[in-house]
mmCIF file of C-alpha atoms in Angstrom:
data_model
loop_
_atom_site.group_PDB
_atom_site.id
_atom_site.type_symbol
_atom_site.label_atom_id
_atom_site.label_comp_id
_atom_site.label_asym_id
_atom_site.label_seq_id
_atom_site.Cartn_x
_atom_site.Cartn_y
_atom_site.Cartn_z
ATOM 1 C CA UNK A 1 -18.571 18.623 -5.466
ATOM 2 C CA UNK A 2 -17.642 15.643 -3.238
ATOM 3 C CA UNK A 3 -14.940 12.965 -3.308
ATOM 4 C CA UNK A 4 -17.676 10.648 -4.895
ATOM 5 C CA UNK A 5 -17.317 12.716 -7.990
ATOM 6 C CA UNK A 6 -13.582 11.470 -8.411
ATOM 7 C CA UNK A 7 -12.593 7.923 -8.910
ATOM 8 C CA UNK A 8 -9.627 7.830 -6.638
ATOM 9 C CA UNK A 9 -8.317 4.620 -7.966
ATOM 10 C CA UNK A 10 -5.043 4.584 -10.118
ATOM 11 C CA UNK A 11 -6.343 3.733 -13.480
ATOM 12 C CA UNK A 12 -5.226 0.469 -15.200
ATOM 13 C CA UNK A 13 -2.882 1.058 -18.335
ATOM 14 C CA UNK A 14 -3.972 0.235 -21.668
ATOM 15 C CA UNK A 15 -1.988 0.047 -25.023
ATOM 16 C CA UNK A 16 -4.145 2.857 -26.452
ATOM 17 C CA UNK A 17 -3.065 5.123 -23.871
ATOM 18 C CA UNK A 18 0.496 5.813 -25.122
ATOM 19 C CA UNK A 19 1.932 8.215 -27.593
ATOM 20 C CA UNK A 20 3.890 6.447 -30.368
ATOM 21 C CA UNK A 21 6.246 8.421 -32.400
ATOM 22 C CA UNK A 22 8.495 7.766 -35.425
ATOM 23 C CA UNK A 23 11.967 8.717 -34.566
ATOM 24 C CA UNK A 24 15.275 7.468 -35.970
ATOM 25 C CA UNK A 25 16.673 6.760 -32.464
ATOM 26 C CA UNK A 26 13.518 4.942 -31.259
ATOM 27 C CA UNK A 27 14.615 1.219 -31.734
ATOM 28 C CA UNK A 28 15.901 -1.544 -29.483
ATOM 29 C CA UNK A 29 19.524 -0.463 -30.031
ATOM 30 C CA UNK A 30 18.760 2.629 -28.045
ATOM 31 C CA UNK A 31 18.614 2.222 -24.288
ATOM 32 C CA UNK A 32 16.545 4.228 -21.586
ATOM 33 C CA UNK A 33 16.731 3.974 -17.939
ATOM 34 C CA UNK A 34 13.598 4.667 -15.928
ATOM 35 C CA UNK A 35 13.773 4.879 -12.072
ATOM 36 C CA UNK A 36 10.521 4.198 -10.221
ATOM 37 C CA UNK A 37 9.421 1.745 -12.762
ATOM 38 C CA UNK A 38 7.549 -0.442 -10.524
ATOM 39 C CA UNK A 39 4.667 1.515 -10.178
ATOM 40 C CA UNK A 40 2.756 5.016 -11.266
ATOM 41 C CA UNK A 41 4.331 7.425 -13.594
ATOM 42 C CA UNK A 42 7.615 5.269 -13.546
ATOM 43 C CA UNK A 43 5.789 2.240 -14.661
ATOM 44 C CA UNK A 44 3.762 4.058 -17.176
ATOM 45 C CA UNK A 45 6.839 5.646 -18.602
ATOM 46 C CA UNK A 46 8.701 2.365 -18.855
ATOM 47 C CA UNK A 47 5.920 0.790 -20.753
ATOM 48 C CA UNK A 48 5.385 3.905 -23.001
ATOM 49 C CA UNK A 49 9.242 4.048 -24.104
ATOM 50 C CA UNK A 50 8.986 0.082 -24.716
ATOM 51 C CA UNK A 51 5.766 0.857 -26.707
ATOM 52 C CA UNK A 52 8.126 3.135 -29.036
ATOM 53 C CA UNK A 53 10.744 0.464 -29.648
ATOM 54 C CA UNK A 54 13.263 1.239 -27.003
ATOM 55 C CA UNK A 55 15.193 -0.978 -24.714
ATOM 56 C CA UNK A 56 14.222 0.073 -21.271
ATOM 57 C CA UNK A 57 15.925 -0.770 -18.113
ATOM 58 C CA UNK A 58 13.803 -0.212 -15.219
ATOM 59 C CA UNK A 59 15.315 0.476 -11.656
ATOM 60 C CA UNK A 60 13.225 0.077 -8.552
ATOM 61 C CA UNK A 61 13.579 -1.465 -5.059
ATOM 62 C CA UNK A 62 10.089 -3.093 -5.497
ATOM 63 C CA UNK A 63 10.837 -6.492 -7.130
ATOM 64 C CA UNK A 64 7.104 -7.407 -7.538
ATOM 65 C CA UNK A 65 6.280 -4.128 -9.161
ATOM 66 C CA UNK A 66 9.155 -4.537 -11.601
ATOM 67 C CA UNK A 67 7.698 -7.877 -12.579
ATOM 68 C CA UNK A 68 4.165 -6.220 -13.064
ATOM 69 C CA UNK A 69 5.898 -3.806 -15.604
ATOM 70 C CA UNK A 70 7.415 -6.885 -17.336
ATOM 71 C CA UNK A 71 4.007 -8.322 -17.697
ATOM 72 C CA UNK A 72 2.417 -5.115 -19.175
ATOM 73 C CA UNK A 73 5.185 -4.796 -21.792
ATOM 74 C CA UNK A 74 4.465 -8.640 -22.606
ATOM 75 C CA UNK A 75 0.753 -8.051 -22.559
ATOM 76 C CA UNK A 76 0.849 -5.092 -24.914
ATOM 77 C CA UNK A 77 3.075 -6.757 -27.264
ATOM 78 C CA UNK A 78 5.427 -3.810 -27.352
ATOM 79 C CA UNK A 79 8.183 -3.699 -30.169
ATOM 80 C CA UNK A 80 10.897 -2.671 -27.493
ATOM 81 C CA UNK A 81 11.989 -4.657 -24.333
ATOM 82 C CA UNK A 82 12.014 -4.103 -20.536
ATOM 83 C CA UNK A 83 14.780 -5.254 -18.516
ATOM 84 C CA UNK A 84 14.056 -4.888 -14.729
ATOM 85 C CA UNK A 85 17.117 -4.018 -12.392
ATOM 86 C CA UNK A 86 16.121 -4.259 -8.735
ATOM 87 C CA UNK A 87 17.923 -1.106 -7.446
ATOM 88 C CA UNK A 88 17.994 0.629 -4.201
ATOM 89 C CA UNK A 89 18.454 4.495 -5.029
ATOM 90 C CA UNK A 90 19.935 5.303 -1.748
ATOM 91 C CA UNK A 91 22.842 3.161 -2.441
ATOM 92 C CA UNK A 92 25.487 4.746 -4.594
ATOM 93 C CA UNK A 93 26.993 1.427 -6.013
ATOM 94 C CA UNK A 94 23.661 0.084 -6.992
ATOM 95 C CA UNK A 95 22.858 3.204 -8.944
ATOM 96 C CA UNK A 96 26.196 2.999 -10.892
ATOM 97 C CA UNK A 97 25.606 -0.639 -11.280
ATOM 98 C CA UNK A 98 21.990 0.283 -12.779
ATOM 99 C CA UNK A 99 23.664 2.568 -15.360
ATOM 100 C CA UNK A 100 26.406 0.036 -16.236
ATOM 101 C CA UNK A 101 23.958 -2.739 -16.921
ATOM 102 C CA UNK A 102 21.939 -0.305 -19.049
ATOM 103 C CA UNK A 103 25.066 0.486 -21.123
ATOM 104 C CA UNK A 104 25.786 -2.974 -21.811
ATOM 105 C CA UNK A 105 22.452 -3.558 -23.690
ATOM 106 C CA UNK A 106 22.969 -0.915 -26.270
ATOM 107 C CA UNK A 107 23.608 2.991 -26.823
ATOM 108 C CA UNK A 108 22.516 4.519 -23.643
ATOM 109 C CA UNK A 109 20.719 7.641 -24.690
ATOM 110 C CA UNK A 110 17.896 8.406 -22.352
ATOM 111 C CA UNK A 111 17.390 8.630 -18.559
ATOM 112 C CA UNK A 112 13.978 9.254 -16.963
ATOM 113 C CA UNK A 113 14.464 10.244 -13.110
ATOM 114 C CA UNK A 114 10.935 9.432 -11.798
ATOM 115 C CA UNK A 115 11.253 7.563 -8.546
ATOM 116 C CA UNK A 116 9.741 9.751 -5.614
ATOM 117 C CA UNK A 117 8.262 9.577 -2.261
ATOM 118 C CA UNK A 118 6.189 11.816 0.018
ATOM 119 C CA UNK A 119 5.930 12.705 3.674
ATOM 120 C CA UNK A 120 3.377 15.271 5.040
ATOM 121 C CA UNK A 121 4.768 17.422 7.875
ATOM 122 C CA UNK A 122 5.494 20.795 8.960
ATOM 123 C CA UNK A 123 8.978 22.014 9.086
ATOM 124 C CA UNK A 124 9.180 21.979 12.868
ATOM 125 C CA UNK A 125 7.815 18.544 12.973
ATOM 126 C CA UNK A 126 9.617 16.904 9.950
ATOM 127 C CA UNK A 127 11.550 13.777 10.928
ATOM 128 C CA UNK A 128 15.189 14.557 9.674
ATOM 129 C CA UNK A 129 15.740 10.979 8.728
ATOM 130 C CA UNK A 130 12.690 11.215 6.455
ATOM 131 C CA UNK A 131 14.185 14.261 5.006
ATOM 132 C CA UNK A 132 17.401 12.730 4.413
ATOM 133 C CA UNK A 133 15.635 9.692 2.560
ATOM 134 C CA UNK A 134 13.551 11.904 0.514
ATOM 135 C CA UNK A 135 16.831 13.975 -0.726
ATOM 136 C CA UNK A 136 18.718 10.703 -1.474
ATOM 137 C CA UNK A 137 15.943 9.321 -3.497
ATOM 138 C CA UNK A 138 14.607 12.348 -5.261
ATOM 139 C CA UNK A 139 17.796 14.596 -5.943
ATOM 140 C CA UNK A 140 21.083 12.673 -4.934
ATOM 141 C CA UNK A 141 19.954 9.748 -7.173
ATOM 142 C CA UNK A 142 19.117 11.813 -10.240
ATOM 143 C CA UNK A 143 22.420 13.504 -9.896
ATOM 144 C CA UNK A 144 24.084 10.181 -9.872
ATOM 145 C CA UNK A 145 22.398 8.875 -12.712
ATOM 146 C CA UNK A 146 23.307 11.833 -14.680
ATOM 147 C CA UNK A 147 26.959 11.562 -13.491
ATOM 148 C CA UNK A 148 27.194 7.913 -14.629
ATOM 149 C CA UNK A 149 25.101 8.257 -17.612
ATOM 150 C CA UNK A 150 26.358 11.259 -19.304
ATOM 151 C CA UNK A 151 29.663 9.742 -20.389
ATOM 152 C CA UNK A 152 27.992 6.799 -22.077
ATOM 153 C CA UNK A 153 25.579 8.921 -24.078
ATOM 154 C CA UNK A 154 28.631 11.165 -25.367
ATOM 155 C CA UNK A 155 30.083 7.872 -26.445
ATOM 156 C CA UNK A 156 27.257 6.797 -28.863
ATOM 157 C CA UNK A 157 27.973 7.756 -32.550
ATOM 158 C CA UNK A 158 26.356 10.773 -32.659
ATOM 159 C CA UNK A 159 26.290 11.823 -28.950
ATOM 160 C CA UNK A 160 22.542 12.509 -28.898
ATOM 161 C CA UNK A 161 20.452 11.934 -25.735
ATOM 162 C CA UNK A 162 18.451 13.472 -22.965
ATOM 163 C CA UNK A 163 18.325 13.266 -19.224
ATOM 164 C CA UNK A 164 14.741 13.995 -17.834
ATOM 165 C CA UNK A 165 13.614 14.742 -14.117
ATOM 166 C CA UNK A 166 10.145 14.346 -12.802
ATOM 167 C CA UNK A 167 9.492 17.707 -11.371
ATOM 168 C CA UNK A 168 6.152 19.141 -10.048
ATOM 169 C CA UNK A 169 4.206 22.246 -9.689
ATOM 170 C CA UNK A 170 6.077 22.155 -6.260
ATOM 171 C CA UNK A 171 9.157 22.869 -8.310
ATOM 172 C CA UNK A 172 7.603 26.205 -9.068
ATOM 173 C CA UNK A 173 5.962 27.239 -5.738
ATOM 174 C CA UNK A 174 5.461 25.984 -2.307
ATOM 175 C CA UNK A 175 2.504 24.739 -0.250
ATOM 176 C CA UNK A 176 2.499 23.910 3.278
ATOM 177 C CA UNK A 177 3.611 20.768 4.954
ATOM 178 C CA UNK A 178 5.852 19.358 1.985
ATOM 179 C CA UNK A 179 9.120 21.065 2.672
ATOM 180 C CA UNK A 180 11.343 18.148 1.787
ATOM 181 C CA UNK A 181 9.286 17.445 -1.539
ATOM 182 C CA UNK A 182 9.358 20.960 -2.385
ATOM 183 C CA UNK A 183 13.239 21.507 -1.697
ATOM 184 C CA UNK A 184 13.809 18.324 -3.671
ATOM 185 C CA UNK A 185 11.765 19.371 -6.775
ATOM 186 C CA UNK A 186 13.321 22.730 -6.715
ATOM 187 C CA UNK A 187 16.879 21.123 -6.730
ATOM 188 C CA UNK A 188 15.931 19.114 -9.700
ATOM 189 C CA UNK A 189 15.058 22.256 -11.502
ATOM 190 C CA UNK A 190 18.656 23.271 -11.084
ATOM 191 C CA UNK A 191 20.119 19.987 -11.954
ATOM 192 C CA UNK A 192 18.023 20.025 -15.299
ATOM 193 C CA UNK A 193 19.422 23.393 -15.970
ATOM 194 C CA UNK A 194 22.991 22.150 -15.195
ATOM 195 C CA UNK A 195 22.703 19.058 -17.535
ATOM 196 C CA UNK A 196 21.445 21.466 -20.256
ATOM 197 C CA UNK A 197 24.658 23.886 -19.606
ATOM 198 C CA UNK A 198 27.081 20.950 -20.005
ATOM 199 C CA UNK A 199 25.340 18.696 -22.726
ATOM 200 C CA UNK A 200 26.685 20.884 -25.491
ATOM 201 C CA UNK A 201 23.373 20.866 -27.161
ATOM 202 C CA UNK A 202 23.241 17.409 -28.346
ATOM 203 C CA UNK A 203 22.743 15.816 -24.875
ATOM 204 C CA UNK A 204 19.792 17.631 -23.526
ATOM 205 C CA UNK A 205 18.386 18.024 -19.900
ATOM 206 C CA UNK A 206 14.659 18.785 -19.279
ATOM 207 C CA UNK A 207 11.969 18.330 -16.602
ATOM 208 C CA UNK A 208 8.461 17.615 -16.357
ATOM 209 C CA UNK A 209 5.957 19.445 -14.154
ATOM 210 C CA UNK A 210 2.572 18.398 -13.517
ATOM 211 C CA UNK A 211 -0.141 18.920 -10.850
ATOM 212 C CA UNK A 212 -1.716 16.120 -9.033
ATOM 213 C CA UNK A 213 -1.627 12.806 -10.809
ATOM 214 C CA UNK A 214 -3.856 9.617 -10.044
ATOM 215 C CA UNK A 215 -1.031 7.411 -8.750
ATOM 216 C CA UNK A 216 -1.053 5.172 -5.471
ATOM 217 C CA UNK A 217 1.503 7.778 -3.954
ATOM 218 C CA UNK A 218 -1.135 10.572 -4.563
ATOM 219 C CA UNK A 219 -4.148 8.420 -3.351
ATOM 220 C CA UNK A 220 -2.103 7.712 -0.025
ATOM 221 C CA UNK A 221 -1.591 11.480 0.360
ATOM 222 C CA UNK A 222 -5.183 12.468 0.946
ATOM 223 C CA UNK A 223 -5.809 10.892 4.359
ATOM 224 C CA UNK A 224 -2.206 12.252 5.457
ATOM 225 C CA UNK A 225 -3.104 15.761 4.251
ATOM 226 C CA UNK A 226 -6.361 15.661 5.826
ATOM 227 C CA UNK A 227 -5.138 14.875 9.199
ATOM 228 C CA UNK A 228 -1.964 17.325 9.198
ATOM 229 C CA UNK A 229 -4.453 20.205 8.101
ATOM 230 C CA UNK A 230 -7.253 19.082 10.219
ATOM 231 C CA UNK A 231 -9.705 19.385 7.523
ATOM 232 C CA UNK A 232 -11.863 16.550 5.525
ATOM 233 C CA UNK A 233 -10.831 14.178 2.753
ATOM 234 C CA UNK A 234 -13.217 15.844 0.627
ATOM 235 C CA UNK A 235 -11.863 19.136 1.404
ATOM 236 C CA UNK A 236 -8.297 17.831 0.359
ATOM 237 C CA UNK A 237 -9.554 16.949 -3.001
ATOM 238 C CA UNK A 238 -11.640 19.945 -3.572
ATOM 239 C CA UNK A 239 -9.549 22.766 -2.141
ATOM 240 C CA UNK A 240 -5.935 21.400 -1.875
ATOM 241 C CA UNK A 241 -5.577 19.261 -4.917
ATOM 242 C CA UNK A 242 -7.939 20.764 -7.516
ATOM 243 C CA UNK A 243 -8.850 24.083 -6.150
ATOM 244 C CA UNK A 244 -6.527 26.104 -7.705
ATOM 245 C CA UNK A 245 -6.430 24.313 -11.022
ATOM 246 C CA UNK A 246 -8.449 25.433 -13.902
ATOM 247 C CA UNK A 247 -8.723 21.802 -15.334
ATOM 248 C CA UNK A 248 -10.815 19.928 -12.779
ATOM 249 C CA UNK A 249 -9.375 16.526 -13.335
ATOM 250 C CA UNK A 250 -6.261 14.881 -12.263
ATOM 251 C CA UNK A 251 -3.981 13.626 -15.006
ATOM 252 C CA UNK A 252 -3.210 9.680 -15.438
ATOM 253 C CA UNK A 253 0.246 8.168 -15.330
ATOM 254 C CA UNK A 254 -0.054 7.423 -19.020
ATOM 255 C CA UNK A 255 -0.535 11.301 -19.931
ATOM 256 C CA UNK A 256 2.723 12.108 -17.880
ATOM 257 C CA UNK A 257 4.624 9.256 -19.612
ATOM 258 C CA UNK A 258 3.675 10.652 -22.921
ATOM 259 C CA UNK A 259 5.368 14.031 -22.034
ATOM 260 C CA UNK A 260 8.689 11.855 -21.688
ATOM 261 C CA UNK A 261 8.316 10.136 -24.944
ATOM 262 C CA UNK A 262 7.749 13.454 -26.630
ATOM 263 C CA UNK A 263 10.727 15.070 -24.726
ATOM 264 C CA UNK A 264 13.027 12.290 -25.653
ATOM 265 C CA UNK A 265 12.220 12.399 -29.240
ATOM 266 C CA UNK A 266 13.367 14.297 -32.175
ATOM 267 C CA UNK A 267 10.413 16.683 -32.046
ATOM 268 C CA UNK A 268 11.788 18.248 -28.867
ATOM 269 C CA UNK A 269 15.308 18.955 -29.903
ATOM 270 C CA UNK A 270 14.826 22.584 -28.563
ATOM 271 C CA UNK A 271 13.721 21.280 -25.271
ATOM 272 C CA UNK A 272 16.868 21.962 -23.292
ATOM 273 C CA UNK A 273 17.530 23.062 -19.620
ATOM 274 C CA UNK A 274 13.761 23.720 -19.586
ATOM 275 C CA UNK A 275 10.700 22.462 -18.052
ATOM 276 C CA UNK A 276 7.426 20.914 -19.560
ATOM 277 C CA UNK A 277 4.693 22.429 -17.510
ATOM 278 C CA UNK A 278 1.597 20.506 -17.961
ATOM 279 C CA UNK A 279 -0.319 21.491 -14.684
ATOM 280 C CA UNK A 280 -3.985 22.480 -15.659
ATOM 281 C CA UNK A 281 -3.194 26.004 -14.880
ATOM 282 C CA UNK A 282 -1.990 25.709 -11.402
ATOM 283 C CA UNK A 283 0.862 28.026 -11.647
ATOM 284 C CA UNK A 284 -0.070 30.278 -14.300
ATOM 285 C CA UNK A 285 -3.785 31.161 -14.036
ATOM 286 C CA UNK A 286 -6.170 32.315 -11.089
ATOM 287 C CA UNK A 287 -9.970 32.607 -10.690
#
């Protein structure tokens, strides 16, 4: 096996990639917020929810990337709509304003906290400023979206909705040189359970955990991980990224987006305070 066996380019989205479900709340009167909507899994999830007829508010600091998401929704002639809201997730006021903007567009029912980042370093060498930034984007901001969104969901006619968090296999176990990421993902699992505990059965919390996904963020990790561990990029792909998995291919952003679509739908009403683990066997199977 070599890196030549893998196409390490994030795949282009197509209209055929997305799971489309019939759901009485999947219409333009229902609003979903997606963070990280300018690229990768966040962008795919925003498009997938628009493909299911929802009004989607996409929050991201990347204005150009948000415009790409607008163009994709238009290109696929999605029955829903996408409204970009440039948002710095490290700014509490902007997070609150993003949720307020979403609530003005209809019945705010769904939030997908997907925005993420990565930094590869050991604990002794980890820059504390980078640690704080990671926590702000990946744990504090999801807490704030839940804080501001939950009252709006409860104010809808039936109080039905869900707040979903993008977790990871690293929310279940730890590997070396990703301490801030791992800490954030474990925290998100706790936040997910807390939302489920307070949601009274109609406002659900759930998380989505996957292994390595072919996104720009993941592609950029290969060189950093190779340098930090003193191994080749080929060994990163073979041993670090796919070595433990039984399914020897990476997920696509659209495949992950479809898990959020299912999780928000009527078919997942018993998914509450729990995790959707689609990891190719990383955490539960061993060779």
